[in-house]
Structures are given as C-alpha cells and as structure tokens.
Amino acid sequence: MWAYYKSEKSPDASILDAAIRATQIAVDLEQEQDDHAQLQFDLGVRLDARSDLTGSLEDLERTISAFQSAVELTPDGDPTQIIRLNRLGNALIERFHRIGDVDELDAAITACCCAVEFAPDADPVKPALLSNYGASLQTRFERLGELEDIESAISILRRADDLVSDKHPDKPQCSNNLGNALKSRYRTTGELDDLQEAISSHRRAVEL
C-alpha cells in the first residue's frame, strides 16, 4: 500500500473547526497577494486535516479549491510553491480515490510532477516528492493498465530510494514503495527479475 506524504497530523475536531473559521475570515479580509496565498494554503491544510478526520467530501472539495488558489497566487520561483503543489497533488489523488474520476488523477500527476521539477535534488523533501509522483503514476497504471506509467513510476521511485541514505528515517518507506511498484509490474509482465528485485527491496525495508 502506498504512503502518500503529508506534513501535519489531524488535531481535535473542535480545534480544527475554530481554526478553519478563523482562517476563512482572514482569507476573506486579506488583499495582499503573498499573504493571501499563504492564508489559502493554511486554509487548505486545515480543511484537509478535517476531511481526513471526518471523511467529508465537501471539506476535500474546499481543500482542493484553497490549494489551487494558493498555487495560482504563488509567484514562479517561490520556494513555497513546491510544498503547495505537492499538497494539491495529494488532495487530488484523494478525490480520485473517493469519486473515481481519472481526470482528477491526471491533474494530481501534473501537480506532483511540477513539484518534483521545481525541487533541487539537495532539497530534503525531494525523496518524498518523488515518492508521491511515483505513487500517482502507479495508481494510474493500476487503473488504466498503461505500461508506460509503471515504467516511469519505477524509474522515479528508484531516484527517491537512491537519494535517501540508509540511516534516513524515510529509507524503509522508499524501499518498500519501490518494491510495491516492481511487484505491480511483475504481475503484468511476469518478469522474474522484477519479482526478485521487489523481494530485495522489501527485505531492505524490513532490515533498516
């Protein structure tokens, strides 16, 4: 099972409700573009947390709208664009899982791809971005069966695994994700090399 990377845990519902109301008021009052982009992003993060907590599709729709506004208002080259695109991609993937519309998945892949392209390899979040991008491609492969998607997913997940040292806490997850993608391709092609490498990746994830 894929682990999509998110940056916040869901707090108590009553705290979230109050935070969302306060942030929405701030969004409605703020006119400066930079501050408005950050407020939209903050609103999206809190709505996303409440959607995770309650399963509300309405909150998820509002999450995506807020993240889209934040991305649109963020100037090119702004370093905050990376995490905003990544969170947008995650939310679109979640909506795909809820409603099954492949257009949502295509949009998620585009957002995740842009986040990866904007982040230098030295950025500590790059492996997580690559993992999300690879996961979204594997999801589309498992829905549509296009071999090109799983080929790209495996290549991307290798990059994520290579960027993370064995001592990094995310290394087991990166190795596990790569193993899952290799198993997915093996189930389609029957290539034993994929199965053997998948087993090695899962073993490495357990041993680290």
Short mmCIF file of C-alpha atoms in Angstrom, two decimals:
data_model
loop_
_atom_site.label_atom_id
_atom_site.label_comp_id
_atom_site.label_asym_id
_atom_site.label_seq_id
_atom_site.Cartn_x
_atom_site.Cartn_y
_atom_site.Cartn_z
CA MET A 1 0.00 0.00 0.00
CA TRP A 2 1.25 3.42 -0.89
CA ALA A 3 2.25 6.02 1.66
CA TYR A 4 1.49 9.50 0.39
CA TYR A 5 3.49 12.04 2.37
CA LYS A 6 1.62 14.69 4.34
CA SER A 7 3.09 17.16 6.75
CA GLU A 8 0.52 17.53 9.53
CA LYS A 9 -1.47 15.26 11.80
CA SER A 10 -5.15 15.90 12.46
CA PRO A 11 -5.82 17.67 15.77
CA ASP A 12 -9.06 17.62 17.73
CA ALA A 13 -12.18 18.38 15.62
CA SER A 14 -13.27 21.33 17.72
CA ILE A 15 -9.84 22.92 17.40
CA LEU A 16 -9.93 22.38 13.64
CA ASP A 17 -13.40 23.90 13.34
CA ALA A 18 -12.28 27.05 15.15
CA ALA A 19 -9.05 27.27 13.14
CA ILE A 20 -10.92 26.89 9.84
CA ARG A 21 -13.42 29.60 10.75
CA ALA A 22 -10.64 31.99 11.77
CA THR A 23 -8.57 31.28 8.67
CA GLN A 24 -11.58 31.69 6.36
CA ILE A 25 -12.23 35.12 7.89
CA ALA A 26 -8.59 36.07 7.33
CA VAL A 27 -8.78 34.86 3.71
CA ASP A 28 -11.89 36.96 3.12
CA LEU A 29 -10.22 40.08 4.57
CA GLU A 30 -6.67 39.79 3.18
CA GLN A 31 -5.86 41.59 -0.08
CA GLU A 32 -2.07 41.32 -0.37
CA GLN A 33 -1.17 38.56 -2.85
CA ASP A 34 1.69 36.96 -0.89
CA ASP A 35 -0.25 36.88 2.36
CA HIS A 36 -3.39 35.71 0.57
CA ALA A 37 -1.54 32.78 -0.99
CA GLN A 38 -0.24 31.69 2.42
CA LEU A 39 -3.67 32.06 4.01
CA GLN A 40 -5.26 30.00 1.24
CA PHE A 41 -2.66 27.32 1.79
CA ASP A 42 -3.21 27.38 5.56
CA LEU A 43 -6.94 27.07 4.98
CA GLY A 44 -6.38 24.12 2.67
CA VAL A 45 -4.15 22.34 5.20
CA ARG A 46 -6.77 22.69 7.94
CA LEU A 47 -9.64 21.64 5.71
CA ASP A 48 -7.59 18.67 4.55
CA ALA A 49 -6.99 17.64 8.15
CA ARG A 50 -10.71 17.85 8.91
CA SER A 51 -11.54 15.88 5.78
CA ASP A 52 -9.13 13.16 6.92
CA LEU A 53 -10.77 13.18 10.33
CA THR A 54 -14.42 13.17 9.25
CA GLY A 55 -14.37 11.83 5.68
CA SER A 56 -16.20 14.94 4.46
CA LEU A 57 -16.15 15.22 0.66
CA GLU A 58 -17.25 18.85 0.95
CA ASP A 59 -14.15 19.63 3.01
CA LEU A 60 -12.00 17.84 0.44
CA GLU A 61 -13.53 19.93 -2.34
CA ARG A 62 -12.79 23.08 -0.37
CA THR A 63 -9.26 21.81 0.32
CA ILE A 64 -8.55 21.46 -3.39
CA SER A 65 -10.02 24.87 -4.16
CA ALA A 66 -7.86 26.50 -1.48
CA PHE A 67 -4.69 24.74 -2.61
CA GLN A 68 -5.39 25.65 -6.24
CA SER A 69 -5.79 29.31 -5.24
CA ALA A 70 -2.54 29.18 -3.26
CA VAL A 71 -0.66 27.71 -6.23
CA GLU A 72 -2.11 30.24 -8.65
CA LEU A 73 -1.19 33.16 -6.38
CA THR A 74 2.38 31.97 -5.74
CA PRO A 75 4.98 33.66 -7.99
CA ASP A 76 7.21 31.50 -10.19
CA GLY A 77 10.41 30.56 -8.38
CA ASP A 78 8.93 30.96 -4.90
CA PRO A 79 10.24 28.04 -2.79
CA THR A 80 6.86 27.59 -1.12
CA GLN A 81 5.41 26.52 -4.47
CA ILE A 82 6.96 23.07 -4.08
CA ILE A 83 5.02 22.05 -0.97
CA ARG A 84 1.85 23.76 -2.23
CA LEU A 85 1.90 21.77 -5.45
CA ASN A 86 2.61 18.58 -3.53
CA ARG A 87 -0.33 19.11 -1.18
CA LEU A 88 -2.57 19.92 -4.14
CA GLY A 89 -1.47 16.69 -5.82
CA ASN A 90 -2.20 14.67 -2.68
CA ALA A 91 -5.66 16.17 -2.34
CA LEU A 92 -6.49 15.47 -5.99
CA ILE A 93 -5.35 11.85 -5.55
CA GLU A 94 -7.64 11.56 -2.55
CA ARG A 95 -10.58 12.91 -4.57
CA PHE A 96 -9.78 10.37 -7.30
CA HIS A 97 -9.98 7.58 -4.72
CA ARG A 98 -13.30 8.98 -3.49
CA ILE A 99 -15.06 9.52 -6.84
CA GLY A 100 -13.01 7.53 -9.36
CA ASP A 101 -12.62 10.26 -11.99
CA VAL A 102 -9.37 9.68 -13.91
CA ASP A 103 -9.21 13.39 -14.77
CA GLU A 104 -8.54 14.01 -11.06
CA LEU A 105 -5.65 11.56 -11.19
CA ASP A 106 -4.22 13.21 -14.32
CA ALA A 107 -4.35 16.59 -12.58
CA ALA A 108 -2.68 15.10 -9.50
CA ILE A 109 0.14 13.68 -11.61
CA THR A 110 0.69 17.08 -13.22
CA ALA A 111 0.89 18.80 -9.82
CA CYS A 112 3.25 16.18 -8.38
CA CYS A 113 5.45 16.36 -11.49
CA CYS A 114 5.74 20.14 -11.21
CA ALA A 115 6.67 19.88 -7.53
CA VAL A 116 9.45 17.42 -8.39
CA GLU A 117 10.76 19.60 -11.22
CA PHE A 118 10.91 22.70 -9.02
CA ALA A 119 12.79 20.99 -6.17
CA PRO A 120 16.59 20.55 -6.42
CA ASP A 121 18.00 17.13 -5.53
CA ALA A 122 19.60 18.63 -2.43
CA ASP A 123 16.19 19.64 -1.06
CA PRO A 124 15.41 17.34 1.89
CA VAL A 125 11.81 16.91 0.73
CA LYS A 126 12.82 15.72 -2.75
CA PRO A 127 12.54 11.98 -1.94
CA ALA A 128 9.03 12.48 -0.57
CA LEU A 129 8.04 14.45 -3.67
CA LEU A 130 9.40 11.72 -5.90
CA SER A 131 7.55 9.08 -3.87
CA ASN A 132 4.25 10.90 -4.28
CA TYR A 133 4.85 11.35 -8.00
CA GLY A 134 5.75 7.70 -8.44
CA ALA A 135 2.74 6.62 -6.38
CA SER A 136 0.36 8.66 -8.53
CA LEU A 137 1.76 7.09 -11.70
CA GLN A 138 1.44 3.60 -10.26
CA THR A 139 -2.15 4.36 -9.29
CA ARG A 140 -2.93 5.34 -12.87
CA PHE A 141 -1.22 2.20 -14.16
CA GLU A 142 -3.35 0.05 -11.88
CA ARG A 143 -6.45 1.84 -13.14
CA LEU A 144 -5.71 2.04 -16.89
CA GLY A 145 -3.01 -0.58 -17.44
CA GLU A 146 -0.64 1.61 -19.47
CA LEU A 147 2.82 0.03 -19.13
CA GLU A 148 4.49 3.42 -19.66
CA ASP A 149 3.08 4.62 -16.35
CA ILE A 150 4.58 1.79 -14.29
CA GLU A 151 7.90 2.11 -16.13
CA SER A 152 8.01 5.80 -15.22
CA ALA A 153 6.88 5.08 -11.66
CA ILE A 154 9.69 2.57 -11.09
CA SER A 155 12.30 4.94 -12.52
CA ILE A 156 11.08 7.77 -10.28
CA LEU A 157 10.93 5.57 -7.19
CA ARG A 158 14.48 4.38 -7.82
CA ARG A 159 15.54 8.03 -7.73
CA ALA A 160 13.73 8.52 -4.42
CA ASP A 161 15.37 5.42 -2.95
CA ASP A 162 18.81 6.45 -4.20
CA LEU A 163 18.53 9.95 -2.73
CA VAL A 164 17.84 8.68 0.79
CA SER A 165 20.69 7.29 2.88
CA ASP A 166 20.28 4.02 4.76
CA LYS A 167 20.24 5.96 8.04
CA HIS A 168 17.39 8.27 6.97
CA PRO A 169 14.04 7.50 8.67
CA ASP A 170 12.26 7.54 5.29
CA LYS A 171 14.54 4.91 3.74
CA PRO A 172 12.37 1.90 4.68
CA GLN A 173 9.30 3.53 3.16
CA CYS A 174 11.14 4.47 -0.03
CA SER A 175 12.45 0.92 -0.42
CA ASN A 176 9.02 -0.51 0.31
CA ASN A 177 7.37 1.76 -2.28
CA LEU A 178 9.89 0.69 -4.91
CA GLY A 179 9.21 -2.94 -4.07
CA ASN A 180 5.46 -2.41 -4.46
CA ALA A 181 5.91 -0.86 -7.91
CA LEU A 182 8.18 -3.70 -9.04
CA LYS A 183 5.60 -6.24 -7.86
CA SER A 184 2.93 -4.37 -9.77
CA ARG A 185 4.94 -4.62 -12.98
CA TYR A 186 5.74 -8.28 -12.30
CA ARG A 187 2.04 -9.09 -12.06
CA THR A 188 1.59 -7.67 -15.56
CA THR A 189 4.72 -8.83 -17.36
CA GLY A 190 5.74 -11.93 -15.39
CA GLU A 191 9.37 -10.76 -15.44
CA LEU A 192 11.16 -12.67 -12.68
CA ASP A 193 13.85 -10.01 -12.32
CA ASP A 194 11.16 -7.62 -11.13
CA LEU A 195 9.94 -10.09 -8.52
CA GLN A 196 13.47 -10.75 -7.27
CA GLU A 197 14.25 -7.04 -7.01
CA ALA A 198 10.91 -6.42 -5.29
CA ILE A 199 11.78 -9.05 -2.67
CA SER A 200 15.20 -7.45 -2.17
CA SER A 201 13.62 -4.01 -1.75
CA HIS A 202 11.11 -5.26 0.81
CA ARG A 203 13.84 -7.14 2.68
CA ARG A 204 15.94 -3.97 2.79
CA ALA A 205 12.95 -2.01 4.12
CA VAL A 206 12.49 -4.52 6.95
CA GLU A 207 16.16 -4.73 7.86
CA LEU A 208 16.84 -0.97 8.03
#
